[in-house]
Short mmCIF file of N, CA and C in Angstrom, two decimals:
data_model
loop_
_atom_site.label_atom_id
_atom_site.label_comp_id
_atom_site.label_asym_id
_atom_site.label_seq_id
_atom_site.Cartn_x
_atom_site.Cartn_y
_atom_site.Cartn_z
N MET N 1 0.85 -1.17 0.00
CA MET N 1 0.00 0.00 0.00
C MET N 1 0.90 1.23 0.00
N THR N 2 0.63 2.16 -0.90
CA THR N 2 1.40 3.39 -0.95
C THR N 2 0.49 4.58 -0.73
N GLY N 3 1.08 5.73 -0.41
CA GLY N 3 0.29 6.95 -0.20
C GLY N 3 -0.21 7.04 1.22
N MET N 4 -0.88 8.15 1.49
CA MET N 4 -1.42 8.40 2.83
C MET N 4 -2.92 8.47 2.78
N THR N 5 -3.53 8.14 3.89
CA THR N 5 -4.96 8.33 4.01
C THR N 5 -5.22 9.82 4.15
N GLY N 6 -6.45 10.23 3.99
CA GLY N 6 -6.79 11.65 4.12
C GLY N 6 -6.39 12.22 5.47
N GLU N 7 -6.67 11.47 6.56
CA GLU N 7 -6.32 11.95 7.89
C GLU N 7 -4.82 12.00 8.09
N GLY N 8 -4.10 10.98 7.55
CA GLY N 8 -2.65 10.97 7.65
C GLY N 8 -2.03 12.15 6.92
N ALA N 9 -2.56 12.45 5.75
CA ALA N 9 -2.06 13.59 4.99
C ALA N 9 -2.33 14.89 5.72
N ALA N 10 -3.50 14.99 6.33
CA ALA N 10 -3.85 16.21 7.07
C ALA N 10 -2.94 16.39 8.27
N MET N 11 -2.64 15.29 8.98
CA MET N 11 -1.75 15.38 10.13
C MET N 11 -0.35 15.77 9.70
N ALA N 12 0.12 15.21 8.57
CA ALA N 12 1.44 15.55 8.06
C ALA N 12 1.50 17.03 7.68
N ARG N 13 0.42 17.52 7.07
CA ARG N 13 0.35 18.93 6.69
C ARG N 13 0.37 19.82 7.94
N GLU N 14 -0.39 19.44 8.98
CA GLU N 14 -0.38 20.21 10.22
C GLU N 14 1.01 20.25 10.83
N GLN N 15 1.67 19.10 10.84
CA GLN N 15 3.00 19.03 11.43
C GLN N 15 3.98 19.89 10.63
N ALA N 16 3.90 19.85 9.29
CA ALA N 16 4.78 20.64 8.45
C ALA N 16 4.55 22.13 8.65
N GLU N 17 3.32 22.50 8.92
CA GLU N 17 2.98 23.91 9.13
C GLU N 17 3.18 24.33 10.59
N GLY N 18 3.58 23.38 11.44
CA GLY N 18 3.81 23.72 12.84
C GLY N 18 2.54 23.91 13.63
N ARG N 19 1.45 23.28 13.20
CA ARG N 19 0.17 23.49 13.88
C ARG N 19 -0.20 22.34 14.80
N THR N 20 0.76 21.56 15.25
CA THR N 20 0.42 20.43 16.12
C THR N 20 0.64 20.73 17.59
N GLU N 21 1.21 21.87 17.91
CA GLU N 21 1.45 22.25 19.31
C GLU N 21 0.12 22.32 20.05
N GLY N 22 0.07 21.76 21.22
CA GLY N 22 -1.13 21.85 22.05
C GLY N 22 -2.26 20.96 21.57
N HIS N 23 -1.99 19.97 20.72
CA HIS N 23 -3.03 19.12 20.17
C HIS N 23 -3.62 18.23 21.26
N ALA N 24 -4.91 18.30 21.42
CA ALA N 24 -5.61 17.44 22.38
C ALA N 24 -7.04 17.30 21.92
N GLU N 25 -7.58 16.13 22.05
CA GLU N 25 -8.94 15.86 21.61
C GLU N 25 -9.93 16.79 22.30
N GLY N 26 -10.68 17.54 21.47
CA GLY N 26 -11.73 18.39 21.99
C GLY N 26 -11.29 19.70 22.58
N ARG N 27 -9.99 20.00 22.52
CA ARG N 27 -9.50 21.26 23.05
C ARG N 27 -8.86 22.07 21.95
N ALA N 28 -8.65 23.34 22.21
CA ALA N 28 -8.08 24.23 21.21
C ALA N 28 -6.74 23.69 20.73
N VAL N 29 -6.50 23.83 19.43
CA VAL N 29 -5.26 23.34 18.84
C VAL N 29 -4.52 24.48 18.16
N GLY N 30 -3.26 24.24 17.90
CA GLY N 30 -2.47 25.20 17.15
C GLY N 30 -1.68 26.11 18.06
N ARG N 31 -0.95 27.01 17.43
CA ARG N 31 -0.16 27.98 18.17
C ARG N 31 -1.10 28.96 18.87
N PRO N 32 -0.62 29.66 19.91
CA PRO N 32 -1.49 30.58 20.64
C PRO N 32 -2.17 31.61 19.75
N GLU N 33 -1.46 32.13 18.73
CA GLU N 33 -2.08 33.14 17.88
C GLU N 33 -3.22 32.55 17.06
N GLU N 34 -3.15 31.24 16.75
CA GLU N 34 -4.25 30.61 16.05
C GLU N 34 -5.43 30.44 16.98
N ARG N 35 -5.16 30.08 18.23
CA ARG N 35 -6.24 29.89 19.18
C ARG N 35 -6.96 31.18 19.45
N ALA N 36 -6.30 32.30 19.24
CA ALA N 36 -6.94 33.59 19.46
C ALA N 36 -7.72 34.03 18.23
N GLY N 37 -7.71 33.23 17.17
CA GLY N 37 -8.50 33.55 16.00
C GLY N 37 -7.69 34.15 14.87
N GLU N 38 -6.39 34.38 15.07
CA GLU N 38 -5.60 34.98 14.02
C GLU N 38 -5.16 33.97 12.98
N ARG N 39 -5.19 32.69 13.29
CA ARG N 39 -4.91 31.59 12.39
C ARG N 39 -3.73 31.86 11.47
N ALA N 40 -2.58 32.17 12.02
CA ALA N 40 -1.39 32.48 11.24
C ALA N 40 -1.09 31.36 10.26
N GLY N 41 -0.85 31.75 9.02
CA GLY N 41 -0.49 30.79 7.99
C GLY N 41 -1.67 30.07 7.36
N VAL N 42 -2.89 30.31 7.83
CA VAL N 42 -4.06 29.66 7.27
C VAL N 42 -4.84 30.70 6.48
N PRO N 43 -4.99 30.51 5.17
CA PRO N 43 -5.71 31.49 4.38
C PRO N 43 -7.19 31.47 4.71
N GLY N 44 -7.87 32.52 4.33
CA GLY N 44 -9.32 32.53 4.50
C GLY N 44 -9.79 33.66 5.37
N PRO N 45 -11.09 33.75 5.49
CA PRO N 45 -11.68 34.87 6.22
C PRO N 45 -11.46 34.76 7.73
N ASP N 46 -11.29 35.91 8.37
CA ASP N 46 -11.22 35.96 9.83
C ASP N 46 -12.58 36.30 10.41
N VAL N 47 -13.51 36.71 9.52
CA VAL N 47 -14.86 37.08 9.92
C VAL N 47 -15.84 36.30 9.05
N LEU N 48 -16.82 35.68 9.68
CA LEU N 48 -17.86 34.94 8.96
C LEU N 48 -19.20 35.58 9.24
N GLY N 49 -20.04 35.64 8.23
CA GLY N 49 -21.37 36.20 8.39
C GLY N 49 -22.43 35.23 7.90
N ALA N 50 -23.67 35.70 7.88
CA ALA N 50 -24.79 34.86 7.45
C ALA N 50 -24.59 34.30 6.04
N PRO N 51 -24.05 35.06 5.08
CA PRO N 51 -23.86 34.48 3.74
C PRO N 51 -22.93 33.27 3.73
N GLU N 52 -21.86 33.33 4.49
CA GLU N 52 -20.92 32.21 4.55
C GLU N 52 -21.49 31.02 5.32
N LEU N 53 -22.22 31.32 6.39
CA LEU N 53 -22.73 30.27 7.27
C LEU N 53 -24.05 29.68 6.81
N GLY N 54 -24.81 30.44 6.04
CA GLY N 54 -26.13 29.99 5.64
C GLY N 54 -27.15 30.12 6.75
N ALA N 55 -26.82 30.88 7.78
CA ALA N 55 -27.71 31.11 8.92
C ALA N 55 -27.30 32.40 9.61
N ALA N 56 -28.21 32.96 10.38
CA ALA N 56 -27.92 34.20 11.09
C ALA N 56 -26.96 33.97 12.24
N LEU N 57 -26.16 34.99 12.52
CA LEU N 57 -25.28 34.95 13.69
C LEU N 57 -26.11 35.11 14.96
N GLY N 58 -25.60 34.59 16.07
CA GLY N 58 -26.25 34.80 17.36
C GLY N 58 -26.07 36.25 17.80
N GLU N 59 -26.94 36.73 18.66
CA GLU N 59 -26.87 38.11 19.14
C GLU N 59 -25.58 38.38 19.91
N ARG N 60 -25.09 37.37 20.64
CA ARG N 60 -23.87 37.54 21.44
C ARG N 60 -22.70 36.73 20.92
N ALA N 61 -22.97 35.52 20.40
CA ALA N 61 -21.91 34.64 19.90
C ALA N 61 -22.54 33.54 19.06
N THR N 62 -21.69 32.87 18.27
CA THR N 62 -22.15 31.78 17.42
C THR N 62 -21.17 30.62 17.52
N LEU N 63 -21.70 29.43 17.70
CA LEU N 63 -20.91 28.20 17.71
C LEU N 63 -21.09 27.55 16.35
N VAL N 64 -20.01 27.49 15.57
CA VAL N 64 -20.06 26.92 14.22
C VAL N 64 -19.40 25.54 14.26
N GLN N 65 -20.15 24.52 13.87
CA GLN N 65 -19.67 23.15 13.89
C GLN N 65 -19.56 22.63 12.46
N PHE N 66 -18.37 22.14 12.10
CA PHE N 66 -18.17 21.47 10.81
C PHE N 66 -18.25 19.97 11.06
N SER N 67 -19.17 19.30 10.35
CA SER N 67 -19.44 17.88 10.56
C SER N 67 -19.48 17.14 9.23
N THR N 68 -19.46 15.82 9.32
CA THR N 68 -19.70 14.96 8.17
C THR N 68 -20.73 13.91 8.56
N ALA N 69 -21.35 13.31 7.57
CA ALA N 69 -22.47 12.40 7.81
C ALA N 69 -22.11 11.19 8.67
N PHE N 70 -20.92 10.62 8.50
CA PHE N 70 -20.57 9.39 9.20
C PHE N 70 -19.66 9.62 10.39
N CYS N 71 -19.59 10.84 10.86
CA CYS N 71 -18.72 11.20 11.98
C CYS N 71 -19.48 10.99 13.29
N GLN N 72 -19.10 9.94 14.04
CA GLN N 72 -19.78 9.67 15.32
C GLN N 72 -19.56 10.78 16.35
N PRO N 73 -18.34 11.31 16.53
CA PRO N 73 -18.17 12.39 17.50
C PRO N 73 -18.95 13.65 17.13
N CYS N 74 -19.29 13.80 15.84
CA CYS N 74 -20.06 14.97 15.41
C CYS N 74 -21.45 14.98 16.04
N ARG N 75 -22.04 13.81 16.22
CA ARG N 75 -23.38 13.72 16.81
C ARG N 75 -23.35 14.17 18.27
N ALA N 76 -22.36 13.70 19.00
CA ALA N 76 -22.23 14.09 20.40
C ALA N 76 -21.90 15.58 20.50
N THR N 77 -21.08 16.08 19.59
CA THR N 77 -20.74 17.50 19.58
C THR N 77 -21.98 18.34 19.31
N ARG N 78 -22.83 17.90 18.39
CA ARG N 78 -24.08 18.60 18.10
C ARG N 78 -24.94 18.73 19.35
N ARG N 79 -25.06 17.63 20.10
CA ARG N 79 -25.86 17.66 21.34
C ARG N 79 -25.26 18.64 22.34
N THR N 80 -23.95 18.60 22.51
CA THR N 80 -23.27 19.49 23.47
C THR N 80 -23.47 20.95 23.08
N LEU N 81 -23.25 21.27 21.81
CA LEU N 81 -23.37 22.66 21.38
C LEU N 81 -24.82 23.14 21.44
N ASP N 82 -25.78 22.26 21.12
CA ASP N 82 -27.19 22.62 21.25
C ASP N 82 -27.54 22.93 22.70
N GLU N 83 -27.03 22.13 23.63
CA GLU N 83 -27.29 22.36 25.05
C GLU N 83 -26.71 23.69 25.51
N VAL N 84 -25.49 23.98 25.11
CA VAL N 84 -24.85 25.24 25.51
C VAL N 84 -25.60 26.43 24.90
N ALA N 85 -25.97 26.32 23.63
CA ALA N 85 -26.70 27.41 22.98
C ALA N 85 -28.05 27.66 23.66
N ALA N 86 -28.68 26.60 24.14
CA ALA N 86 -29.95 26.74 24.85
C ALA N 86 -29.76 27.36 26.23
N MET N 87 -28.60 27.10 26.86
CA MET N 87 -28.31 27.61 28.21
C MET N 87 -27.91 29.08 28.22
N VAL N 88 -27.21 29.52 27.19
CA VAL N 88 -26.63 30.86 27.18
C VAL N 88 -27.44 31.75 26.24
N PRO N 89 -28.11 32.76 26.76
CA PRO N 89 -28.92 33.64 25.92
C PRO N 89 -28.07 34.34 24.85
N GLY N 90 -28.61 34.42 23.64
CA GLY N 90 -27.95 35.13 22.55
C GLY N 90 -26.89 34.34 21.82
N VAL N 91 -26.78 33.04 22.13
CA VAL N 91 -25.79 32.19 21.47
C VAL N 91 -26.52 31.26 20.49
N ALA N 92 -26.03 31.21 19.26
CA ALA N 92 -26.60 30.34 18.23
C ALA N 92 -25.63 29.22 17.91
N HIS N 93 -26.19 28.09 17.49
CA HIS N 93 -25.38 26.95 17.03
C HIS N 93 -25.70 26.72 15.56
N VAL N 94 -24.67 26.75 14.72
CA VAL N 94 -24.83 26.52 13.29
C VAL N 94 -23.98 25.31 12.93
N GLU N 95 -24.61 24.31 12.33
CA GLU N 95 -23.87 23.13 11.88
C GLU N 95 -23.73 23.17 10.37
N ILE N 96 -22.50 22.94 9.90
CA ILE N 96 -22.20 22.97 8.47
C ILE N 96 -21.70 21.61 8.04
N ASP N 97 -22.31 21.06 6.98
CA ASP N 97 -21.85 19.80 6.41
C ASP N 97 -20.57 20.08 5.63
N ALA N 98 -19.46 19.56 6.12
CA ALA N 98 -18.16 19.84 5.52
C ALA N 98 -18.07 19.36 4.07
N GLU N 99 -18.76 18.27 3.77
CA GLU N 99 -18.71 17.74 2.40
C GLU N 99 -19.46 18.63 1.42
N GLU N 100 -20.51 19.30 1.89
CA GLU N 100 -21.28 20.19 1.02
C GLU N 100 -20.64 21.57 0.88
N ARG N 101 -19.81 21.95 1.84
CA ARG N 101 -19.20 23.29 1.84
C ARG N 101 -17.68 23.22 1.78
N LEU N 102 -17.16 22.45 0.80
CA LEU N 102 -15.72 22.29 0.68
C LEU N 102 -15.00 23.61 0.47
N ASP N 103 -15.65 24.57 -0.18
CA ASP N 103 -15.05 25.89 -0.39
C ASP N 103 -14.71 26.55 0.94
N LEU N 104 -15.66 26.53 1.86
CA LEU N 104 -15.46 27.13 3.17
C LEU N 104 -14.47 26.32 4.01
N VAL N 105 -14.58 24.99 3.92
CA VAL N 105 -13.66 24.11 4.64
C VAL N 105 -12.21 24.41 4.24
N ARG N 106 -11.98 24.52 2.95
CA ARG N 106 -10.63 24.81 2.46
C ARG N 106 -10.18 26.22 2.85
N ALA N 107 -11.07 27.18 2.73
CA ALA N 107 -10.73 28.57 3.06
C ALA N 107 -10.33 28.72 4.53
N LEU N 108 -10.97 27.93 5.40
CA LEU N 108 -10.70 28.01 6.83
C LEU N 108 -9.64 27.02 7.31
N GLY N 109 -9.17 26.16 6.43
CA GLY N 109 -8.15 25.19 6.82
C GLY N 109 -8.67 24.11 7.75
N ILE N 110 -9.94 23.73 7.60
CA ILE N 110 -10.53 22.66 8.40
C ILE N 110 -9.97 21.33 7.90
N VAL N 111 -9.36 20.53 8.79
CA VAL N 111 -8.74 19.27 8.36
C VAL N 111 -9.39 18.04 8.99
N ARG N 112 -10.29 18.22 9.95
CA ARG N 112 -10.99 17.07 10.53
C ARG N 112 -12.32 17.51 11.10
N THR N 113 -13.18 16.52 11.29
CA THR N 113 -14.48 16.81 11.91
C THR N 113 -14.59 15.97 13.18
N PRO N 114 -15.27 16.50 14.18
CA PRO N 114 -15.84 17.84 14.20
C PRO N 114 -14.78 18.90 14.48
N THR N 115 -14.97 20.04 13.86
CA THR N 115 -14.21 21.25 14.19
C THR N 115 -15.22 22.30 14.58
N VAL N 116 -14.95 22.99 15.68
CA VAL N 116 -15.86 24.02 16.19
C VAL N 116 -15.14 25.36 16.19
N LEU N 117 -15.81 26.36 15.64
CA LEU N 117 -15.33 27.73 15.69
C LEU N 117 -16.27 28.51 16.60
N VAL N 118 -15.71 29.35 17.45
CA VAL N 118 -16.51 30.24 18.28
C VAL N 118 -16.36 31.63 17.70
N LEU N 119 -17.50 32.22 17.31
CA LEU N 119 -17.51 33.56 16.73
C LEU N 119 -18.10 34.54 17.72
N ASP N 120 -17.55 35.76 17.73
CA ASP N 120 -18.16 36.81 18.56
C ASP N 120 -19.37 37.38 17.83
N ARG N 121 -20.00 38.40 18.38
CA ARG N 121 -21.23 38.94 17.80
C ARG N 121 -21.03 39.50 16.39
N ALA N 122 -19.80 39.92 16.07
CA ALA N 122 -19.49 40.47 14.74
C ALA N 122 -19.07 39.39 13.76
N GLY N 123 -18.98 38.14 14.21
CA GLY N 123 -18.59 37.04 13.33
C GLY N 123 -17.09 36.78 13.28
N ARG N 124 -16.32 37.45 14.15
CA ARG N 124 -14.88 37.21 14.21
C ARG N 124 -14.60 35.88 14.90
N ILE N 125 -13.66 35.11 14.36
CA ILE N 125 -13.29 33.83 14.95
C ILE N 125 -12.40 34.10 16.17
N VAL N 126 -12.90 33.72 17.35
CA VAL N 126 -12.13 33.97 18.57
C VAL N 126 -11.58 32.68 19.18
N ARG N 127 -12.09 31.54 18.73
CA ARG N 127 -11.62 30.26 19.27
C ARG N 127 -11.88 29.18 18.23
N ARG N 128 -11.01 28.17 18.22
CA ARG N 128 -11.12 27.07 17.26
C ARG N 128 -10.68 25.80 17.97
N ALA N 129 -11.44 24.71 17.79
CA ALA N 129 -11.09 23.43 18.41
C ALA N 129 -11.48 22.29 17.49
N SER N 130 -10.69 21.22 17.53
CA SER N 130 -11.00 20.01 16.78
C SER N 130 -11.29 18.89 17.76
N GLY N 131 -12.14 17.99 17.36
CA GLY N 131 -12.51 16.87 18.23
C GLY N 131 -13.76 17.18 19.02
N GLN N 132 -14.19 16.21 19.78
CA GLN N 132 -15.42 16.35 20.57
C GLN N 132 -15.15 17.18 21.82
N PRO N 133 -15.77 18.35 21.94
CA PRO N 133 -15.49 19.21 23.10
C PRO N 133 -16.32 18.81 24.32
N ARG N 134 -15.81 19.16 25.48
CA ARG N 134 -16.58 19.02 26.72
C ARG N 134 -17.41 20.28 26.89
N LYS N 135 -18.55 20.15 27.53
CA LYS N 135 -19.44 21.29 27.73
C LYS N 135 -18.73 22.42 28.47
N ALA N 136 -17.95 22.09 29.48
CA ALA N 136 -17.23 23.12 30.25
C ALA N 136 -16.25 23.90 29.38
N ASP N 137 -15.59 23.20 28.43
CA ASP N 137 -14.66 23.87 27.53
C ASP N 137 -15.38 24.82 26.58
N VAL N 138 -16.55 24.42 26.11
CA VAL N 138 -17.33 25.28 25.21
C VAL N 138 -17.77 26.53 25.97
N ILE N 139 -18.25 26.37 27.19
CA ILE N 139 -18.69 27.52 27.98
C ILE N 139 -17.51 28.46 28.25
N ALA N 140 -16.35 27.91 28.55
CA ALA N 140 -15.16 28.72 28.78
C ALA N 140 -14.76 29.47 27.51
N ALA N 141 -14.83 28.81 26.36
CA ALA N 141 -14.49 29.46 25.09
C ALA N 141 -15.48 30.59 24.77
N LEU N 142 -16.72 30.41 25.15
CA LEU N 142 -17.72 31.46 24.92
C LEU N 142 -17.40 32.72 25.72
N GLY N 143 -16.72 32.54 26.85
CA GLY N 143 -16.34 33.68 27.67
C GLY N 143 -15.48 34.67 26.91
N ARG N 144 -14.70 34.20 25.94
CA ARG N 144 -13.87 35.09 25.12
C ARG N 144 -14.70 35.83 24.09
N ALA N 145 -15.86 35.28 23.74
CA ALA N 145 -16.66 35.86 22.66
C ALA N 145 -17.73 36.84 23.14
N VAL N 146 -18.19 36.66 24.37
CA VAL N 146 -19.28 37.54 24.85
C VAL N 146 -18.80 38.62 25.77
#
């Protein structure tokens, strides 16, 4: 067997770009400037709005989840983000099918699902995490956005 699987290639690309520091399932990944939303070295928008998301932003913050149909952790992530959005007034949860929105996935440098972006009220990316997040981590990340 030759070549790499999609996930193997993505991990190799992350390592080559130096984006593996701080890697942990369900927690923020990348260098500190990436975790703050500046995403150094990753092309694409730093601000997302209703046209890009296909849904309105929350009044205070928006939880954007990139998922795929056969991703088991994506289902649990959906439940967690729905619960947090219901608990915190003014927070919306938007789920995006990564396979249907490859343009946005590529523009944002999304390499695995689930990936969650936390947007402030203006749509600026203030936090980014890959893997299944814990509810406490999502609530803490929202603290940066509201």
